[in-house]
Short mmCIF file of C-alpha atoms and ligand atoms in Angstrom, two decimals:
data_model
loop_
_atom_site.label_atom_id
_atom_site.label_comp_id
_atom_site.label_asym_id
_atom_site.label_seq_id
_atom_site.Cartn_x
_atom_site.Cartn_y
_atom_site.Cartn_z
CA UNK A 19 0.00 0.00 0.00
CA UNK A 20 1.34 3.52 -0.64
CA UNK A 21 1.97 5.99 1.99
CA UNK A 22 -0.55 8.65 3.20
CA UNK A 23 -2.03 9.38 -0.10
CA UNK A 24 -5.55 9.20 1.65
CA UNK A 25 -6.98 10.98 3.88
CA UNK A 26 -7.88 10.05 7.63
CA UNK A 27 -10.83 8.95 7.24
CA UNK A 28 -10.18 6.74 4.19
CA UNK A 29 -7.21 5.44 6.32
CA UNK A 30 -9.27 4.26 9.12
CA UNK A 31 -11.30 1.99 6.36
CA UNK A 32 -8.45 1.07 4.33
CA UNK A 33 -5.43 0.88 6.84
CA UNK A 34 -4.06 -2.14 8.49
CA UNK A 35 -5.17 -4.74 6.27
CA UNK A 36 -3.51 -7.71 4.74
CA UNK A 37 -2.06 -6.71 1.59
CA UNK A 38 -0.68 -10.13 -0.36
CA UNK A 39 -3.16 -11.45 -3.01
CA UNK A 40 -5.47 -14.02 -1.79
CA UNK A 41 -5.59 -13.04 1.87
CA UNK A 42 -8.19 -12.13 3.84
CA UNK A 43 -9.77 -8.39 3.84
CA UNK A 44 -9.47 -8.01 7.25
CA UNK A 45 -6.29 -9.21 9.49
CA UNK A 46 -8.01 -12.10 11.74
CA UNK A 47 -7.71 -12.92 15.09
CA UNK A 48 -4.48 -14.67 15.72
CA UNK A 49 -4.92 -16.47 18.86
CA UNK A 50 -1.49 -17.88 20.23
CA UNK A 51 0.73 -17.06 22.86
CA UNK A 52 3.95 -17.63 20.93
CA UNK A 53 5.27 -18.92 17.79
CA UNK A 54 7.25 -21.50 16.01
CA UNK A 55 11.12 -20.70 16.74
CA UNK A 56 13.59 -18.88 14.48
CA UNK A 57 11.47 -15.94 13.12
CA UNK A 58 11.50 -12.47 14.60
CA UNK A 59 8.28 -13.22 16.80
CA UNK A 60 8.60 -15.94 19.51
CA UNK A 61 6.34 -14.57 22.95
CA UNK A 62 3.34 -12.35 22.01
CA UNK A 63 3.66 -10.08 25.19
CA UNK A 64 7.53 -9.26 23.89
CA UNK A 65 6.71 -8.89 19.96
CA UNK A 66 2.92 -8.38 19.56
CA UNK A 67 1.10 -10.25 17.47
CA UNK A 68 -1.26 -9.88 13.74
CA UNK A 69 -4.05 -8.59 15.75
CA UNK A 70 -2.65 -6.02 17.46
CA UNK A 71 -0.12 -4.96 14.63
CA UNK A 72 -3.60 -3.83 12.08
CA UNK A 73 -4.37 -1.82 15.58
CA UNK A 74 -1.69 -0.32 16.01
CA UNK A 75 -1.16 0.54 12.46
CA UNK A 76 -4.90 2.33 11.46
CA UNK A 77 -4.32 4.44 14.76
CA UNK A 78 -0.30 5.16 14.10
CA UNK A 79 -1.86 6.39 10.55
CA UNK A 80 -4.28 8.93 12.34
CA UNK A 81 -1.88 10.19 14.82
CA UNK A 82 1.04 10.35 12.81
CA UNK A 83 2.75 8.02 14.70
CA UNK A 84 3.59 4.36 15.64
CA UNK A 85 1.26 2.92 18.06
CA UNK A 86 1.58 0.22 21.08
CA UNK A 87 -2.04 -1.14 21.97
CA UNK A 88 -2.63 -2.06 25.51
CA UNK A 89 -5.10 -3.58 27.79
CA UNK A 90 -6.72 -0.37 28.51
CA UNK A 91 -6.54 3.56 28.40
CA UNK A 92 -5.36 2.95 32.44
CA UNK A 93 -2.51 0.46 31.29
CA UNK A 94 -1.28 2.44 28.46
CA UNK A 95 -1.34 5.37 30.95
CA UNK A 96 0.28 3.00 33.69
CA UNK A 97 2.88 2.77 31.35
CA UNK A 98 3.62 6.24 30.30
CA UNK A 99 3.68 7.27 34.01
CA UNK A 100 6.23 4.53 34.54
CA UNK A 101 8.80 5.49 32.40
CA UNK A 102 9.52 8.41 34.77
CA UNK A 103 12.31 8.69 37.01
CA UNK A 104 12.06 8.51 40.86
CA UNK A 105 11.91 12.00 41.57
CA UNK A 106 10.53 13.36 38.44
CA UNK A 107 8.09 16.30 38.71
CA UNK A 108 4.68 16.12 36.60
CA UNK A 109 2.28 18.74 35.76
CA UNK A 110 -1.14 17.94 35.44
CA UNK A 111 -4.35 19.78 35.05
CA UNK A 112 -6.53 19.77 37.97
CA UNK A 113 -9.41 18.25 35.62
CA UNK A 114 -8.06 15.48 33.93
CA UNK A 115 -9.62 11.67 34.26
CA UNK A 116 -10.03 10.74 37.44
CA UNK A 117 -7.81 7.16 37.16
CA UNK A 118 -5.41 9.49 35.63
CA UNK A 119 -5.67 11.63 38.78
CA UNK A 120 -5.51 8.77 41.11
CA UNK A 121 -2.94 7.28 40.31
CA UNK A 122 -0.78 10.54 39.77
CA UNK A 123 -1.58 11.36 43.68
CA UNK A 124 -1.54 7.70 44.89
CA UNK A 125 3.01 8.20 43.30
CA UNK A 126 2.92 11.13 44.92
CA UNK A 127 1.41 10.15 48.39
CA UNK A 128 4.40 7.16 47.96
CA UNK A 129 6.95 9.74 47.42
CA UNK A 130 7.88 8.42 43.70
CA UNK A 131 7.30 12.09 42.12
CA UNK A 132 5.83 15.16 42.76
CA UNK A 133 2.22 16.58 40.74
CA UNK A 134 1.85 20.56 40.32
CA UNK A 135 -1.96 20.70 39.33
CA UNK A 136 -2.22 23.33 37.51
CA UNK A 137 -5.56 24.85 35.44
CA UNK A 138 -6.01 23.79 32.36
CA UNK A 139 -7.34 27.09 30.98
CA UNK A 140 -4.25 29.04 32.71
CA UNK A 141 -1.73 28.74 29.35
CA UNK A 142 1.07 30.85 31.26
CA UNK A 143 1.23 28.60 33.91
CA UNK A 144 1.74 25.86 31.63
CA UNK A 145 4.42 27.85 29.54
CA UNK A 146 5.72 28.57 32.72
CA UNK A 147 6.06 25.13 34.29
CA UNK A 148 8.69 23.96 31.30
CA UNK A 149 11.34 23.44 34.44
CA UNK A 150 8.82 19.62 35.17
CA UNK A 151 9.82 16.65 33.42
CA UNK A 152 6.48 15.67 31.57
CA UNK A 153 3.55 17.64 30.97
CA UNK A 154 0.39 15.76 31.33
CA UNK A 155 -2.16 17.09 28.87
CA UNK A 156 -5.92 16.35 28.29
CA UNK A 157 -8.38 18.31 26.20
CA UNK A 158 -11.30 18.59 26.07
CA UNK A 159 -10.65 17.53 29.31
CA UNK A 160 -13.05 14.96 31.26
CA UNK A 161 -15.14 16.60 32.27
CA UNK A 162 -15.40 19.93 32.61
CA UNK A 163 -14.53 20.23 28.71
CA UNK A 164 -12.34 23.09 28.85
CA UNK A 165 -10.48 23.06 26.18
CA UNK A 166 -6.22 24.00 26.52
CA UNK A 167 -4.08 26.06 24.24
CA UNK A 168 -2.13 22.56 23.16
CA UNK A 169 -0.87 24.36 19.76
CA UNK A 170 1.05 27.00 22.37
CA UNK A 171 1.88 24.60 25.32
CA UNK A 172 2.97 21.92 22.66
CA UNK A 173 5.62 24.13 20.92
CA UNK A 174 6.59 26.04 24.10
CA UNK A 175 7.40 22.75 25.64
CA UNK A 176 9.34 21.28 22.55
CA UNK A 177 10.99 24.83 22.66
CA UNK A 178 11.96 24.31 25.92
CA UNK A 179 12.82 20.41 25.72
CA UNK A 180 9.87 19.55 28.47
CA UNK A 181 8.14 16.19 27.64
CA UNK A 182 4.84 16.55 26.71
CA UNK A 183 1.76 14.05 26.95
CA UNK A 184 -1.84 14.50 25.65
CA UNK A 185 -4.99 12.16 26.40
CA UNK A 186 -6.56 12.66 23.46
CA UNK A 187 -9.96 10.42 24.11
CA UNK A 188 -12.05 13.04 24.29
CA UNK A 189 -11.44 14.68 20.71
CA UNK A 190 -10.16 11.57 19.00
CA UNK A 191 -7.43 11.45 16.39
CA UNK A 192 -10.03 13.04 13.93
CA UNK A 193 -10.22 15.93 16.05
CA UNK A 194 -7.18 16.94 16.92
CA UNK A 195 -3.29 15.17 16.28
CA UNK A 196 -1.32 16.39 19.10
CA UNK A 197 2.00 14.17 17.64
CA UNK A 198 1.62 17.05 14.45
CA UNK A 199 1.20 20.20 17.20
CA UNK A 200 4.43 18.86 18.35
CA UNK A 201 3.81 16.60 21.42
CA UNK A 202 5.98 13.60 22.28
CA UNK A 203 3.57 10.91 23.37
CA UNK A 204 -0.47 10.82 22.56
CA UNK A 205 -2.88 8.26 24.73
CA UNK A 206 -5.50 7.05 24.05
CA UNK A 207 -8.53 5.41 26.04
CA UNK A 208 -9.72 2.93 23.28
CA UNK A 209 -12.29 1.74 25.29
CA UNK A 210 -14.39 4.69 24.22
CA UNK A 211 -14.27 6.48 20.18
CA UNK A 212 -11.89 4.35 18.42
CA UNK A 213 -13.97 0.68 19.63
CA UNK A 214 -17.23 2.41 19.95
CA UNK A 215 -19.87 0.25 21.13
CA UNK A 216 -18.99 -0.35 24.67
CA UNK A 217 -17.68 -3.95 24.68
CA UNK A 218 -14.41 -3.80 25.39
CA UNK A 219 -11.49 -2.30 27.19
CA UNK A 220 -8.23 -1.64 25.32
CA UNK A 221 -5.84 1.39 25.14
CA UNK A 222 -3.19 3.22 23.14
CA UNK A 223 0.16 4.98 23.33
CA UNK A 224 1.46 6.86 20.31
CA UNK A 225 4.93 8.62 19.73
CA UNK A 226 7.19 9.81 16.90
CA UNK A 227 10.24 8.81 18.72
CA UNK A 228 11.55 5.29 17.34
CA UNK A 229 13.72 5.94 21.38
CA UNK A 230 9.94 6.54 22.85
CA UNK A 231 8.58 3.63 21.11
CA UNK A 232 11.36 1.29 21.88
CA UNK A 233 11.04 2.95 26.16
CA UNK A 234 7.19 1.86 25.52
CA UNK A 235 7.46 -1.50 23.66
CA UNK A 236 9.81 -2.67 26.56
CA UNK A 237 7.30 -1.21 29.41
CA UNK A 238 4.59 -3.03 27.41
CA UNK A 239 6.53 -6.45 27.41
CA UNK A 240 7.62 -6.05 31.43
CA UNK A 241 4.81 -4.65 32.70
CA UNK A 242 2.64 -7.05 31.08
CA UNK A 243 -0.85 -4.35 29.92
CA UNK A 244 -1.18 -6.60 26.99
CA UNK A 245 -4.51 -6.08 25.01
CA UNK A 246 -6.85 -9.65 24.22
CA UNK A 247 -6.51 -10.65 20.77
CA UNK A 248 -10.60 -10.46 20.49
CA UNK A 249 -10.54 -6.72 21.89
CA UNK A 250 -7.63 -5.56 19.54
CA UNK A 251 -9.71 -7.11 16.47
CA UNK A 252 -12.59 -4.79 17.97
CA UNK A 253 -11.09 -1.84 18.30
CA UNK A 254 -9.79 -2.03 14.47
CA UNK A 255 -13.63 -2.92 13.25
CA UNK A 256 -14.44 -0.09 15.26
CA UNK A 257 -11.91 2.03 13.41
CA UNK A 258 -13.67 1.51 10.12
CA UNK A 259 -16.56 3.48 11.49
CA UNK A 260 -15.17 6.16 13.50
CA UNK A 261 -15.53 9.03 11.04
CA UNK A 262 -19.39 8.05 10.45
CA UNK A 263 -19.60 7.46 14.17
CA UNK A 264 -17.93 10.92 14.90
CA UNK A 265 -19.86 13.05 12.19
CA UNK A 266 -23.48 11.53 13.69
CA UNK A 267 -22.45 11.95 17.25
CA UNK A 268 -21.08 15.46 16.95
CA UNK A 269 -24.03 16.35 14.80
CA UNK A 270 -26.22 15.36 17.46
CA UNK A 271 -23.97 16.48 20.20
CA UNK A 272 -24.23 20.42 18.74
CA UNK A 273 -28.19 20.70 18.50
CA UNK A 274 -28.21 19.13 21.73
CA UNK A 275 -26.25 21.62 23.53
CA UNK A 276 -27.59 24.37 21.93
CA UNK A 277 -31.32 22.76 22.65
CA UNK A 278 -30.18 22.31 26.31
CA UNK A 279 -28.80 25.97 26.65
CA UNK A 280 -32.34 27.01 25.97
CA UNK A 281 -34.01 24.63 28.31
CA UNK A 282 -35.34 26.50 31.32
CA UNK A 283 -34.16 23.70 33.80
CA UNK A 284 -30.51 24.19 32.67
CA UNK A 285 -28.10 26.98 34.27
CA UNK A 286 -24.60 25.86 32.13
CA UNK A 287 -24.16 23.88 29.39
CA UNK A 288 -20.47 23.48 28.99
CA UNK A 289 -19.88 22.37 25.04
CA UNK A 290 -16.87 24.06 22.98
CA UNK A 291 -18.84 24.29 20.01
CA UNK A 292 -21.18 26.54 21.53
CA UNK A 293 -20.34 30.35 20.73
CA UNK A 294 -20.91 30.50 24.32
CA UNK A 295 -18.30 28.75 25.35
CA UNK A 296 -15.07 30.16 26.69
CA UNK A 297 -13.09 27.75 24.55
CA UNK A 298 -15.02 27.91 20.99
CA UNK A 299 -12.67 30.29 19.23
CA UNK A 300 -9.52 28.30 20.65
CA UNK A 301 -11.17 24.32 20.51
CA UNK A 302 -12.03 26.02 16.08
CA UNK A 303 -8.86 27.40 15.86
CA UNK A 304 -6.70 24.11 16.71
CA UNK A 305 -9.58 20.97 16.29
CA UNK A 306 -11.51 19.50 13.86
CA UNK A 307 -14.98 19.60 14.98
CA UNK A 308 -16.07 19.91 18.93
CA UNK A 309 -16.46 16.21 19.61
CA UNK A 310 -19.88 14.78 21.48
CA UNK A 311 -19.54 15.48 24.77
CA UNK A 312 -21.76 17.29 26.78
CA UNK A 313 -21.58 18.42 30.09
CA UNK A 314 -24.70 20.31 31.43
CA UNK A 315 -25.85 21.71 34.88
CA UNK A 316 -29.35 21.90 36.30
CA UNK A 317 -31.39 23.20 38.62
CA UNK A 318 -32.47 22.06 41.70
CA UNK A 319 -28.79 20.37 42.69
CA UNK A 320 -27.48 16.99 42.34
CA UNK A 321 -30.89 15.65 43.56
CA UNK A 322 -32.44 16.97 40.44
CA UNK A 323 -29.40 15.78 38.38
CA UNK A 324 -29.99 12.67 40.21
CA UNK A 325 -33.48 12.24 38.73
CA UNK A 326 -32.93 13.23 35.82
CA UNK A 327 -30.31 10.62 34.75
CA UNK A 328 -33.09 8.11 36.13
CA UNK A 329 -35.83 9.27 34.29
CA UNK A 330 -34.59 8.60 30.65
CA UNK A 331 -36.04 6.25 28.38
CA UNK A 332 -33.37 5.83 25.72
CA UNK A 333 -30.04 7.42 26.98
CA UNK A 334 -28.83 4.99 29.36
CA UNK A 335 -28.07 6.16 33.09
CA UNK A 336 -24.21 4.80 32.86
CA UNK A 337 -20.68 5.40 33.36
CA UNK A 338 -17.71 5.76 29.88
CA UNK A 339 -18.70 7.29 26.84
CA UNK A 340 -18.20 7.29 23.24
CA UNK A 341 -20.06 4.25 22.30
CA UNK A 342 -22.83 4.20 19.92
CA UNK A 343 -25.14 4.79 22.38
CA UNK A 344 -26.17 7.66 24.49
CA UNK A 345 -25.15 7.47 28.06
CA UNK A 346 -25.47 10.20 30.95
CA UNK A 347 -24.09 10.39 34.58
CA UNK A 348 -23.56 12.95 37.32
CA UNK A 349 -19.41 13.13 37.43
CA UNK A 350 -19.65 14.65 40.48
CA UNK A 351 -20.96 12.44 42.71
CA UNK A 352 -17.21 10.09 41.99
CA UNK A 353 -14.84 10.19 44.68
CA UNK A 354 -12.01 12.08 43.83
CA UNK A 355 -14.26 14.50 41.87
CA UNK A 356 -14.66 16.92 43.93
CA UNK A 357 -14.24 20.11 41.80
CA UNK A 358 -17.57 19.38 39.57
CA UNK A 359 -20.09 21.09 40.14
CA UNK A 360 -22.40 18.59 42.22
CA UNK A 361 -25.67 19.38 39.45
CA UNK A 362 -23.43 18.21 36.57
CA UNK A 363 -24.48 15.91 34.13
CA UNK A 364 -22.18 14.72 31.74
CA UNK A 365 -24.04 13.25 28.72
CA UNK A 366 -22.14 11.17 25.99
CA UNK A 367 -23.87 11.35 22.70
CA UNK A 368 -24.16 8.79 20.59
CA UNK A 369 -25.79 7.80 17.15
CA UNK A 370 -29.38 7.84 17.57
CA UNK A 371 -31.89 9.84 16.26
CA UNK A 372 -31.61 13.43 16.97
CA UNK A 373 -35.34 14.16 17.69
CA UNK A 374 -35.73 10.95 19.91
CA UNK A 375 -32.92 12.20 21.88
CA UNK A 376 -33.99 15.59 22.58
CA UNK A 377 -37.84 14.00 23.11
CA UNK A 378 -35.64 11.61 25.81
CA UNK A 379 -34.14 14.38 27.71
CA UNK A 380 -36.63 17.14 27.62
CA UNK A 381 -38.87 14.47 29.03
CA UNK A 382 -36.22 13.93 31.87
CA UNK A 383 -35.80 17.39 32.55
CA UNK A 384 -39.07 18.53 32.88
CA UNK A 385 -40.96 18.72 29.29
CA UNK A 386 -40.57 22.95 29.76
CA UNK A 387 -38.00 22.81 26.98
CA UNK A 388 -37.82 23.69 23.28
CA UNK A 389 -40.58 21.16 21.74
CA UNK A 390 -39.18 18.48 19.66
CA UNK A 391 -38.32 19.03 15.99
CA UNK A 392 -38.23 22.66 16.52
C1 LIG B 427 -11.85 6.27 30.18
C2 LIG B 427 -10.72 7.21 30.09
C3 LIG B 427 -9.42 6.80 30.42
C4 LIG B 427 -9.12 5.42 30.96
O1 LIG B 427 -9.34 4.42 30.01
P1 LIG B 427 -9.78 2.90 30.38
O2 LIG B 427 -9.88 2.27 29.04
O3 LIG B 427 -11.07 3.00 31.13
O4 LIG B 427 -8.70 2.33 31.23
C5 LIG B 427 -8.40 7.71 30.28
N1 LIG B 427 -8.62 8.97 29.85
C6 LIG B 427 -9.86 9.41 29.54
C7 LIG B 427 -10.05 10.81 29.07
C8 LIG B 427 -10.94 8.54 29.65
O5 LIG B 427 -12.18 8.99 29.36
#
């Protein structure tokens, strides 16, 4: 196959597939643990396998970088995280996933590094915080969605030589490529976009650096965050629908927000592709599209949230995102979540029918909103 003549979303469809005539379309599952002796690959945990490779190669196309799957966003973040130093000082904004934020103050409670939480709006800070060893970086971030200057933070921080990291589950590699605004290492949750439906867990790291990649290979092999050979095959059939997926969901995701931010019953809805938004102009500036997240606050307190996520018929009342289906949850009621508001709902939108949606949650919120198919 030729290089990069296509664009991303012709990659995700046509990337990682078998190329020699009379194989199959798509790469199968290869299910074994190791191999017959004397070729390159002999353990799967130490050289990967098929399943993973096709993977690894449709998201290293988006990114514009190699990929290493793993077992989950958390392992693949496990990983990152370990390559550090005793010692080492990380940045991190003070909304960022809360696993990510666990595990960042569990190391530092142990003494292995130090966090400076910082806010993710705040650029200077950032620009000014060069003197850490790795900048962690999500936006949108989870989920307040504010949206961070990554174009300036990226190429201050590759100005100043100052590791950089960016979750990027939230926008997704159509979105937004951090690896091309200059940052070292992208992660990915692919437990959410890139599988889709909500059946499995898996996760992704992506660098430029063949020195990164070889550092992540080798934490992937000893630390043993190995993706299942079923759940790699997955995510890459998911892959082939992630710019439909993306388009429906974000379409949706915009008239929602904009229906909600009419909706008597809401105070805030918190969406940067709303004009509104204290991030539009920067999140249109740097991303493609505003993803389909939705966070939204309500009146009456997290009692009224409360009810509200109960009282759907169609978006489910669950945890995760980015599946195919709509799911909604009040963040703030997680430990370790603290600093959301306590009436926050944060609504994933998925790939259903716009007007049965908005039918769904005006009916949760109190049928006082814009009628349906306005
Ligand atoms: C879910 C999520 C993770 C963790 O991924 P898992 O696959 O659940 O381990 C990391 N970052 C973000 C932004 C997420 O939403």
């Amino acid at each position: 196959m030729s290089r990069n003549p296509w664009s991303p979303r012709t990659q995700l469809i046509a990337a990682g597939r078998p190329a020699a005539v009379g194989a199959p379309l798509n790469t199968p599952i290869v299910a074994a643990s190791n191999y017959t002796l004397g070729a390159a690959r002999d353990y799967a945990r130490g050289h990967g396998t098929p399943t993973w490779e096709a993977m690894e190669e449709v998201i290293g196309r988006l990114e514009g970088g190699s990929a290493i799957a793993f077992a989950s966003g958390m392992a693949a973040i496990a990983a990152v995280l370990d390559t550090l130093p005793v010692g080492a000082r990380v940045a991190a904004p003070h909304d960022c996933y809360a696993g990510t934020g666990a595990l960042l103050r569990d190391a530092a409670a142990a003494g292995r590094w130090s966090v400076t939480w910082l806010d993710p709006t705040e650029t200077g800070s950032w620009t000014a915080a060069l003197d850490h060893d790795l900048l962690w970086l999500e936006s949108p971030t989870n989920p307040m969605l504010h949206v961070m200057d990554l174009p300036t933070i990226l190429h201050a921080a590759r100005q100043g030589r100052c590791r950089t990291v960016v979750d990027n589950t939230f926008a997704t590699p159509l979105g937004q490529q951090p690896l091309r605004l200059g940052a070292d290492l992208v992660v990915h949750s692919a437990t959410k976009y890139l599988g889709g439906h909500s059946d499995l867990m898996a996760g992704v790291v992506v660098t430029s650096e063949a020195e990164g990649e070889e550092l992540l290979r080798g934490r992937r092999t000893l630390l043993g965050g190995t993706p299942g050979m079923l759940e790699a095959f997955l995510v890459t059939r998911g892959l082939r629908t992630l710019g439909l997926r993306v388009d429906a969901a974000g379409a949706n995701a915009a008239a929602l927000a904009e229906r909600l931010a009419e909706h008597p019953e809401v105070t805030r809805v918190r969406y940067p592709g709303l004009p509104s938004h204290p991030g539009h102009a920067l999140a249109a500036s740097f991303m493609d599209g505003f993803g389909a997240m939705v966070s939204f606050e309500v009146s009456g307190g997290s009692a009224r949230a409360d009810r509200a996520c109960r009282s759907t018929a169609l978006i489910r009342h669950a945890t995760s995102l980015g599946g195919v289906e709509s799911t909604m949850e009040r963040r703030g009621a997680l430990a370790g979540q603290e600093h959301v508001p306590a009436e926050l709902i944060r609504l994933s939108v998925g790939c259903e029918d716009l007007e049965d949606l908005w039918t769904d949650l005006a009916a949760a919120l109190g049928r006082s909103g814009p009628a349906p198919g306005r």
